Short mmCIF file of C-alpha atoms in Angstrom, two decimals:
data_model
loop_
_atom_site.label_atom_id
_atom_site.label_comp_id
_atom_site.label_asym_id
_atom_site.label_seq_id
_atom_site.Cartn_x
_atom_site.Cartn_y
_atom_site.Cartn_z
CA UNK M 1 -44.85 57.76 -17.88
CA UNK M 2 -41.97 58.45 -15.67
CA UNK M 3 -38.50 57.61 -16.52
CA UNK M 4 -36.66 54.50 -14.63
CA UNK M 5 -32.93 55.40 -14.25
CA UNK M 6 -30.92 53.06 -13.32
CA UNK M 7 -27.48 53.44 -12.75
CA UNK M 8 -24.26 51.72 -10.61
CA UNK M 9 -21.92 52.56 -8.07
CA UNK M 10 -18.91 50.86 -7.37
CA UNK M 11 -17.64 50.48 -3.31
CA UNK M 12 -13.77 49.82 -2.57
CA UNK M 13 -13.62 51.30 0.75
CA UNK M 14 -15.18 49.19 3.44
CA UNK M 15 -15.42 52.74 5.75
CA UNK M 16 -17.21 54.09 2.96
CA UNK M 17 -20.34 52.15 2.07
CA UNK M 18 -23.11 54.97 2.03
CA UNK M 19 -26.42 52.80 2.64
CA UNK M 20 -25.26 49.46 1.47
CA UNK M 21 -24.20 48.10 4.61
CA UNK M 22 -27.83 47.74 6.03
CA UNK M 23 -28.98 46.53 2.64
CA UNK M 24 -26.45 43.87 2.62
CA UNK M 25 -26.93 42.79 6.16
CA UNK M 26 -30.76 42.40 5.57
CA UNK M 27 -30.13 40.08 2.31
CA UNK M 28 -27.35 38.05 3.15
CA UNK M 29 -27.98 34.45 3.34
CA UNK M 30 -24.88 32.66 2.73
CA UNK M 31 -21.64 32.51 5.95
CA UNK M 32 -19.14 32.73 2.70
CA UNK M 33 -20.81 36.69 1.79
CA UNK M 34 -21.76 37.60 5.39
CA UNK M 35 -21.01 41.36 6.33
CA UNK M 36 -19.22 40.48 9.56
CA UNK M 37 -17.35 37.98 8.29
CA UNK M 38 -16.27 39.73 5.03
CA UNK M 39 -15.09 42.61 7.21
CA UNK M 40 -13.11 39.73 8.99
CA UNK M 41 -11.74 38.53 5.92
CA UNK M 42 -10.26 41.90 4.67
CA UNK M 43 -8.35 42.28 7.78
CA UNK M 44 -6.75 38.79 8.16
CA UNK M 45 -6.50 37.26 4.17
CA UNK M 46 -2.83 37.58 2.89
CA UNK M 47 -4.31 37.92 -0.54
CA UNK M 48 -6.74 40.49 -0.41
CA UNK M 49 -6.08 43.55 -1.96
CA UNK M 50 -9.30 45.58 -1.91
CA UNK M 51 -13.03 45.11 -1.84
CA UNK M 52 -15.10 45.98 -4.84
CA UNK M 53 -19.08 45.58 -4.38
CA UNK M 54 -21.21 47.10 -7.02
CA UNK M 55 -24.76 48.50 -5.81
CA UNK M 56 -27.41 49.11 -8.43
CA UNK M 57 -30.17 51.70 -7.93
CA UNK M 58 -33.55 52.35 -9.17
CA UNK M 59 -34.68 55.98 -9.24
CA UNK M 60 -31.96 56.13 -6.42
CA UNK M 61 -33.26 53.53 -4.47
CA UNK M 62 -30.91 50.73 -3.76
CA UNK M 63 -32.31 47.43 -5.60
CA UNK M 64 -29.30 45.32 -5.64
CA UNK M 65 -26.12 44.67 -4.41
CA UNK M 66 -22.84 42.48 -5.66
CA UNK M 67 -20.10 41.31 -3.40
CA UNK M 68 -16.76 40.80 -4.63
CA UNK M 69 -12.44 41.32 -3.39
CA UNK M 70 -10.03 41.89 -5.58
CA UNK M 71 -7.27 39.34 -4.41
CA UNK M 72 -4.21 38.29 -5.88
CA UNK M 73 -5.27 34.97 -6.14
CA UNK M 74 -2.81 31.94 -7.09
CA UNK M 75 -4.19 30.54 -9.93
CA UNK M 76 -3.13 26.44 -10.51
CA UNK M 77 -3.47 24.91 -13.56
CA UNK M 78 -4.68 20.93 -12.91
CA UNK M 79 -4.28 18.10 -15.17
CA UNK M 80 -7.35 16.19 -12.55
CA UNK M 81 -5.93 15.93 -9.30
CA UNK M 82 -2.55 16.43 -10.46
CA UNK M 83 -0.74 20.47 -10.34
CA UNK M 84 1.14 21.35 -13.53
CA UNK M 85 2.12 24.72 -12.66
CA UNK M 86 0.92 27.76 -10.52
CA UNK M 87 0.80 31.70 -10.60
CA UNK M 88 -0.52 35.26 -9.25
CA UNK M 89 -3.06 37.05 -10.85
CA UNK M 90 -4.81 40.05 -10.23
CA UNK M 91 -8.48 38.63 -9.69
CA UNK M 92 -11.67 39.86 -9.17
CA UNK M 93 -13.59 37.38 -6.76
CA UNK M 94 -17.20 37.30 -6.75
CA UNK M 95 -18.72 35.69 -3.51
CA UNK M 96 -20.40 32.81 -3.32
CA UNK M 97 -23.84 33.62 -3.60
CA UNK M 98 -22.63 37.12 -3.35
CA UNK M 99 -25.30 38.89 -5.88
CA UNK M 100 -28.31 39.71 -4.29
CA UNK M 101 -32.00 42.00 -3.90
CA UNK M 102 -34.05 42.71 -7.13
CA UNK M 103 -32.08 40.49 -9.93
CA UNK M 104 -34.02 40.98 -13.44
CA UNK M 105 -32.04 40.58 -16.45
CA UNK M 106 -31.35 44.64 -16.78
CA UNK M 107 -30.18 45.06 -12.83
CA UNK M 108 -27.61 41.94 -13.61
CA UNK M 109 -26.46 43.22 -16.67
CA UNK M 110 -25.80 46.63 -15.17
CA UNK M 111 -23.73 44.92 -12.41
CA UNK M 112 -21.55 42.94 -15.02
CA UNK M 113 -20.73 46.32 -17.20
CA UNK M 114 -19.43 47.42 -13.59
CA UNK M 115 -17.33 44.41 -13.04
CA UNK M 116 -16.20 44.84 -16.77
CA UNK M 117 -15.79 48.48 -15.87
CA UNK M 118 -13.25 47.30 -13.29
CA UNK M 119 -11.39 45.14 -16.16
CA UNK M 120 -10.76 47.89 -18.67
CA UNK M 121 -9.72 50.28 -16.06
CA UNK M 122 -6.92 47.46 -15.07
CA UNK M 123 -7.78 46.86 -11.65
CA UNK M 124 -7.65 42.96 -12.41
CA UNK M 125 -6.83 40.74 -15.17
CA UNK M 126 -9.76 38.10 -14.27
CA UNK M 127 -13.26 37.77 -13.13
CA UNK M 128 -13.80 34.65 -11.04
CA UNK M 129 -17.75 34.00 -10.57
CA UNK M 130 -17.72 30.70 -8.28
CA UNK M 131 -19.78 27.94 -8.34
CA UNK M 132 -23.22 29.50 -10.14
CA UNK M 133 -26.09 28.29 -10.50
CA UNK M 134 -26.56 26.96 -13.52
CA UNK M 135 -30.52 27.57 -13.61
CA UNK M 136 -30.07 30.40 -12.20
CA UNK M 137 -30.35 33.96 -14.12
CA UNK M 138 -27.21 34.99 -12.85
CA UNK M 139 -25.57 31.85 -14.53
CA UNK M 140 -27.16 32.92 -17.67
CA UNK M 141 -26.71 36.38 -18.21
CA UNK M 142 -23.27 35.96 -17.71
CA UNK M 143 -22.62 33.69 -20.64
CA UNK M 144 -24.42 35.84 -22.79
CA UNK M 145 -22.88 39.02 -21.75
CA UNK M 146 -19.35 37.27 -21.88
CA UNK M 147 -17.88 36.61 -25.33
CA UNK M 148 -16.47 32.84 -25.74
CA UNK M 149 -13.20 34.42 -26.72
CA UNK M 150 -13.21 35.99 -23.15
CA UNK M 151 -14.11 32.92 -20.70
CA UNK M 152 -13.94 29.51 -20.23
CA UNK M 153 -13.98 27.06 -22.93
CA UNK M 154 -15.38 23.99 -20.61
CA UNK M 155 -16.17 24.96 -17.39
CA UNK M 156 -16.56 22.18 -15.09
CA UNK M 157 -20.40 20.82 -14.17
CA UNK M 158 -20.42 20.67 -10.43
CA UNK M 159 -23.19 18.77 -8.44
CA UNK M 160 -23.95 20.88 -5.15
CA UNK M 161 -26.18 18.58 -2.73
CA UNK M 162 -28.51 18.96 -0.09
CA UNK M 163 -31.00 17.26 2.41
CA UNK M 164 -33.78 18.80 4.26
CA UNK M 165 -33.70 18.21 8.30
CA UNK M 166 -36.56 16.62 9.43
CA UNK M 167 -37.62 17.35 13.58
CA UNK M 168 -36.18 13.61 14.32
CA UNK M 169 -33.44 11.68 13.49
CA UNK M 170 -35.52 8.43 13.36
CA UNK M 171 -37.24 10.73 10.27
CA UNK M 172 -34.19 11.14 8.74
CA UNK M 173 -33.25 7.53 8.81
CA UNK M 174 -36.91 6.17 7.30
CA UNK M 175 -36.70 8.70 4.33
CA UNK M 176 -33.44 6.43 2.94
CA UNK M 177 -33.73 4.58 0.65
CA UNK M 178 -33.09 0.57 1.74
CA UNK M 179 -29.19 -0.21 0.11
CA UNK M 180 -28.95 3.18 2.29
CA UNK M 181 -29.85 2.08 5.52
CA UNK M 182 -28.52 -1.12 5.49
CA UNK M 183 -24.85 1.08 4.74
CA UNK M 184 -25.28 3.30 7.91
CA UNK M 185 -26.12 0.06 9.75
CA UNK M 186 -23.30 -2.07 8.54
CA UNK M 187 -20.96 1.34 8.87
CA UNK M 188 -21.91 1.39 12.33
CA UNK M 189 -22.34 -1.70 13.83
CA UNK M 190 -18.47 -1.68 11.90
CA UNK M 191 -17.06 0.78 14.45
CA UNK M 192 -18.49 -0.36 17.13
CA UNK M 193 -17.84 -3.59 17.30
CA UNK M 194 -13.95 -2.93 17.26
CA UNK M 195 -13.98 0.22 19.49
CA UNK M 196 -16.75 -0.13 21.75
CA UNK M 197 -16.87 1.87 24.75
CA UNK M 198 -12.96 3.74 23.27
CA UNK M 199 -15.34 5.57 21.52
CA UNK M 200 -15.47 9.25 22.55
CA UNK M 201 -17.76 11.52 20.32
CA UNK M 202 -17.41 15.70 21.01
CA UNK M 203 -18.79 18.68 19.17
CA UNK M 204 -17.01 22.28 20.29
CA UNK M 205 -18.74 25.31 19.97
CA UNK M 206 -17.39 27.77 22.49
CA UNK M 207 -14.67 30.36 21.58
CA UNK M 208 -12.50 28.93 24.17
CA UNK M 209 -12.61 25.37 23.15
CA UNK M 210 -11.20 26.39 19.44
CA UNK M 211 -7.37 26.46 20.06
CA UNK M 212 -7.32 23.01 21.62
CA UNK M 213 -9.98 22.02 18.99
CA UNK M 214 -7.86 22.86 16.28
CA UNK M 215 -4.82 21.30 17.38
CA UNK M 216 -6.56 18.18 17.56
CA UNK M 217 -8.39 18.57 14.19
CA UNK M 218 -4.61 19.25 12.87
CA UNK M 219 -3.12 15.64 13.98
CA UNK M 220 -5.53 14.20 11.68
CA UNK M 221 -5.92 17.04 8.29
CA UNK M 222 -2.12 16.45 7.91
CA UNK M 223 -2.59 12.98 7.46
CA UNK M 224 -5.31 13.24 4.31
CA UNK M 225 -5.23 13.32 0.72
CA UNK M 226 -6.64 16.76 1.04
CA UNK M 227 -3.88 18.36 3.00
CA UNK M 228 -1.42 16.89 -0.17
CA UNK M 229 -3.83 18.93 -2.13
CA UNK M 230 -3.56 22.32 -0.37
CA UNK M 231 -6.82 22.07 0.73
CA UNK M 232 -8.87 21.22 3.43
CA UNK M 233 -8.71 22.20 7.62
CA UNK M 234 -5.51 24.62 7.61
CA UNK M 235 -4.06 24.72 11.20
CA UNK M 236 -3.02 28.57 11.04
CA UNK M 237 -3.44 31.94 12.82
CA UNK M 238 -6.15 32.97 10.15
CA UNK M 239 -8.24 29.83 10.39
CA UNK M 240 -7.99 30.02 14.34
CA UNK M 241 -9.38 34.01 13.85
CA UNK M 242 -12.21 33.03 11.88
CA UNK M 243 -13.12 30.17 13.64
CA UNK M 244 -13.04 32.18 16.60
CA UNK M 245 -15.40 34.42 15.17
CA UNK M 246 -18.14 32.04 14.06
CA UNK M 247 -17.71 30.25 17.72
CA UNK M 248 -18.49 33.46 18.96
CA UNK M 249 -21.30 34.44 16.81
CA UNK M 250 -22.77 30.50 17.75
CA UNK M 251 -22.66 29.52 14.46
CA UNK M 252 -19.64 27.00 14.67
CA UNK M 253 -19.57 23.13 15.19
CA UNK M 254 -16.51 21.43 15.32
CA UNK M 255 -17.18 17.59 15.82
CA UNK M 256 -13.90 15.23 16.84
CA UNK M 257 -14.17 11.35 16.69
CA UNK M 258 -11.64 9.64 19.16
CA UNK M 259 -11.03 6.38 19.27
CA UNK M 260 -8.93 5.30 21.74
CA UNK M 261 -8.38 8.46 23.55
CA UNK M 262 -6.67 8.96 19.69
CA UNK M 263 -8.46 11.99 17.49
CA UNK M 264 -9.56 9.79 14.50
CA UNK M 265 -12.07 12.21 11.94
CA UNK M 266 -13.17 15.87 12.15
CA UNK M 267 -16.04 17.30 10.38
CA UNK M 268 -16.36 21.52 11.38
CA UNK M 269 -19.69 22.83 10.04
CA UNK M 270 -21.10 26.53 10.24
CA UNK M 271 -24.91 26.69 11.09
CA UNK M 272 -26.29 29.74 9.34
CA UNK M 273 -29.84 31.08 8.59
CA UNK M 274 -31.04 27.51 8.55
CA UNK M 275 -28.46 26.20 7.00
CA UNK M 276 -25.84 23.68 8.19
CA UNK M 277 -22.77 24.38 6.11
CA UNK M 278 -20.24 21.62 5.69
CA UNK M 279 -16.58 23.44 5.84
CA UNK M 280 -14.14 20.40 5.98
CA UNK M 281 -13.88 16.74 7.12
CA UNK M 282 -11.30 14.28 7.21
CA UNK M 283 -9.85 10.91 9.03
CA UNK M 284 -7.28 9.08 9.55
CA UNK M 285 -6.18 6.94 6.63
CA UNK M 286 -6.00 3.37 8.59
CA UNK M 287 -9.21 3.71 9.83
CA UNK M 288 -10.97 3.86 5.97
CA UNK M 289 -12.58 0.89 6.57
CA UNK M 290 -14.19 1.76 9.46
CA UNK M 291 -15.72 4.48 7.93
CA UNK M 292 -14.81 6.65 11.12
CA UNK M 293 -15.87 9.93 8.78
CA UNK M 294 -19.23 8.68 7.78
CA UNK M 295 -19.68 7.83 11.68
CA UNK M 296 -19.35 11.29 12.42
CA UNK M 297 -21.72 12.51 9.84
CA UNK M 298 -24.10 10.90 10.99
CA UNK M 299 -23.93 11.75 14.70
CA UNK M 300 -23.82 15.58 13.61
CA UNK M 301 -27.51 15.00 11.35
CA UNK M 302 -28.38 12.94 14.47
CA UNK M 303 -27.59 16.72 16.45
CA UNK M 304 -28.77 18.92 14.02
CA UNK M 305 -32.18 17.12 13.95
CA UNK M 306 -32.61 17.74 17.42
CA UNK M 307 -31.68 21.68 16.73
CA UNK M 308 -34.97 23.73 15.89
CA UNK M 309 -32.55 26.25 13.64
CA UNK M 310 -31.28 24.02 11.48
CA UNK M 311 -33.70 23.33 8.28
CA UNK M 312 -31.36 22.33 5.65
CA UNK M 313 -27.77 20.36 5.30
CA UNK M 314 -25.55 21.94 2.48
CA UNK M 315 -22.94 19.08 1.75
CA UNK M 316 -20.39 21.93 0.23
CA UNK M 317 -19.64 22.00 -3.27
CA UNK M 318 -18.40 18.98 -5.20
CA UNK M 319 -19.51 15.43 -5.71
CA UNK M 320 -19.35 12.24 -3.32
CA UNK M 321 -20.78 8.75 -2.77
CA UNK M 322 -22.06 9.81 0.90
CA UNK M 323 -24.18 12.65 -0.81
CA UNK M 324 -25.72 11.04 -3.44
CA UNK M 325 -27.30 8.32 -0.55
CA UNK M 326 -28.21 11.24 1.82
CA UNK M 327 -29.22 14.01 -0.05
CA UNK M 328 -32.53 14.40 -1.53
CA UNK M 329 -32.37 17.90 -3.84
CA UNK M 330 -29.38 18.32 -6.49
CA UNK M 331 -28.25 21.59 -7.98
CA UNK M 332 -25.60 21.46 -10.87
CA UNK M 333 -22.94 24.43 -10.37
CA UNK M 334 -20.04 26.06 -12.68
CA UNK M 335 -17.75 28.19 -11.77
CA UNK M 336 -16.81 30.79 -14.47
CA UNK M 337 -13.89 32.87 -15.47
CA UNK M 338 -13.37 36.17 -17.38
CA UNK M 339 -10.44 37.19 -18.60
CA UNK M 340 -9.25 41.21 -19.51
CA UNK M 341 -9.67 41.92 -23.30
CA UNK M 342 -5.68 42.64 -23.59
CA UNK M 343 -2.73 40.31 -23.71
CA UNK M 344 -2.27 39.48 -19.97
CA UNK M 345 -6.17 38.03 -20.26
CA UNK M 346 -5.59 36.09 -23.46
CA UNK M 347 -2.75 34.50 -21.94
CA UNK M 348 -4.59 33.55 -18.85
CA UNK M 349 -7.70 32.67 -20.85
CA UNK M 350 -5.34 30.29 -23.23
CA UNK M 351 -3.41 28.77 -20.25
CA UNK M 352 -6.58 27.78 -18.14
CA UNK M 353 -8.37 26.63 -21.42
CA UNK M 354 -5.71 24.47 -22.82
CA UNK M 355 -5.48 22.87 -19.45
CA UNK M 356 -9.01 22.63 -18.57
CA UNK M 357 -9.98 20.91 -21.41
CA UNK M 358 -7.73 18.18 -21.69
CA UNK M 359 -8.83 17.65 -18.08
CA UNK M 360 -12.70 18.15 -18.84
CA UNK M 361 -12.57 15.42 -21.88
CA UNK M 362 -10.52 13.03 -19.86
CA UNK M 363 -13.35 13.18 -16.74
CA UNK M 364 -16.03 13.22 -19.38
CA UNK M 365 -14.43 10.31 -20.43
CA UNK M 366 -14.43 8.18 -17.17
CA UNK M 367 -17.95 8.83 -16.15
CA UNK M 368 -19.05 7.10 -19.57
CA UNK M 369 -16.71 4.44 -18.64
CA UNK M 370 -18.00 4.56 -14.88
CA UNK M 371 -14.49 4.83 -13.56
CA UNK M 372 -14.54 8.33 -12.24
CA UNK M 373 -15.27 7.19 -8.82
CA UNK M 374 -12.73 4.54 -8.71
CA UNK M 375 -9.62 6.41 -9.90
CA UNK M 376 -10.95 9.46 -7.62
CA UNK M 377 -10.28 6.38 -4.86
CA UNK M 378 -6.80 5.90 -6.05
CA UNK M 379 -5.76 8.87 -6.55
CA UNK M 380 -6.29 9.74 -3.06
CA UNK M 381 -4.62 6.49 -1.84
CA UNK M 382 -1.86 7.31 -4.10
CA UNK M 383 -2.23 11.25 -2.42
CA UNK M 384 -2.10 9.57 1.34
CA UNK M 385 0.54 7.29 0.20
CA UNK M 386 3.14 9.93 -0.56
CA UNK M 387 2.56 11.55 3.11
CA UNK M 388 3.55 8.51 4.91
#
């Protein structure tokens, strides 16, 4: 019987990628790993310092492939909502998704002694795997590979959500449950009723439309919690390049709410293989009760319904009320880190651990309590609050 050999190379030239490029385009099948767009990214990304993909062979026959940058990536330590402190760390990222062809338990393994590789040879002082699967393979031949006294103590359990897209919106509608409906009614009829005809409902799509887009987007992102956050729509030259990318490609939706000739809520989405990827969303604060953000949701399912592309509605990571009513398939998520077996990685590892777990048992804590949701509410409030 003939020997398998399998073996790893690592990639950290993007001019230089032998036969992986075609290999990666054909297995892609996530915006946030695509070829085009990582090529993007390394051009434009303040923080990126070099790529670093691993491909595994069979009896020289590419079988799999792992995308990842090394960034200098600001790491913040969070007590919930709330920074403590922040700082730059060498960082191996690996894509979301990013890990892909023939992935049994030897091929994975042989693509973590690679990233490990990477580790020893001091390239980076952490290995950031984001948002995996936690039923997934990956997920689990990571922990075992990865001593506890090298990665997180309590890393975070992160609901991902999604909903299938049915060939009518009517469809859509009749598959929720009854408290649902009656919300989207009540939400509606809400809006209406005060705005009436004022109400002015645009998607942009074209390259051209971006800029002005944007700058529309941006009188409402700085008003939200997010924004206070660091996070969320970003009104910069790198956002407007990759936007400008995806418009070109036709993968972007950008949908605006005005009311009263006023930009009130944003939601931008990237349509992908199927998928409908939700980016970023926000609206003004006065108009919460309104619910001018859920009004826009559904308007876009209402559009992507009517689009024979899109088969499934990704929600994004994290949890939220409007999810749990109108998604119908749940997958729990963790992002993990890995920190260098020296002293700069058992400092990191002891930082984000301390911190992490005081914040873990706290959350853990509400949920049993059922408060998670409400002081999530405040919080934000409080967040929105401080702006004004």
């Amino acid at each position: 019987m003939a020997q398998t050999n399998i073996r790893y190379k690592i990639f950290t030239d993007l001019q230089k990628l032998d036969d992986i490029e075609s290999f990666w385009k054909k297995n892609q099948i996530h915006p946030y790993h695509d070829f085009q767009y990582y090529q993007l990214c390394a051009s434009v990304e303040k923080d990126f310092i070099s790529p670093y993909m691993v491909a595994i062979y069979k009896n020289d026959v590419i079988e799999a492939l792992l995308v990842g940058t090394i960034r200098n990536k600001k790491i913040s330590y969070r007590f919930g909502y709330k920074k403590i402190f922040s700082h730059q760390v060498p960082t191996l990222a690996v894509a979301y998704r990013g890990y892909f062809g023939n992935l049994s338990d030897e091929i994975i393994e042989t693509m973590l002694r690679a990233l490990n590789r990477g580790m020893k040879d001091k390239m980076f002082d952490q290995i950031a795997f984001d948002h995996l699967n936690r039923e997934s393979r990956f997920f689990h031949a990571v922990q075992r590979f990865s001593p506890i006294w090298r990665r997180d103590w309590t890393p975070y359990k992160n609901p991902h959500w999604y909903a299938q897209i049915p060939d009518s919106y009517d469809e859509f509608y009749q598959k929720l449950s009854k408290n649902t409906k009656g919300t989207v009614r009540q939400y509606r009829n809400r809006l209406v009723r005060e705005f009436g005809d004022k109400i002015d409902f645009r998607v942009y799509s074209q390259k051209s439309e971006v800029k002005a887009a944007m700058d529309d987007i941006e009188s409402v992102a700085q008003l939200t919690y997010h924004r206070r956050l660091g996070a969320g729509f970003m009104n910069d030259e790198e956002t407007g390049i990759k936007w400008a990318h995806w418009a070109e490609r036709k993968n972007l939706q950008m949908a605006v709410l005005y009311l009263e000739n006023k930009p009130a809520a944003f939601w931008n989405w990237i349509i992908y293989r199927g998928s409908c990827l939700s980016v970023n969303t926000g609206y003004r604060p006065e108009l919460a009760y309104y619910h001018a953000g859920f009004y826009v949701m559904m308007e876009m399912i209402r559009r992507f319904c009517e689009m024979p592309d899109c088969k499934t509605l990704d929600f994004g990571f994290g949890d939220a009320q409007y999810k749990r009513k109108l998604g119908d398939e749940k997958i729990t998520e963790t992002s993990i880190s890995l920190f260098a077996p020296n002293f700069s990685g058992f400092k990191l590892q002891l930082l984000k651990n301390s911190t992490d777990n005081s914040s873990q048992q706290l959350k853990l804590l509400l949920e049993k309590m059922a408060l998670d949701q409400k002081i999530k509410r405040l919080w934000r409030k409080k967040l929105v609050q401080k702006k004004d």
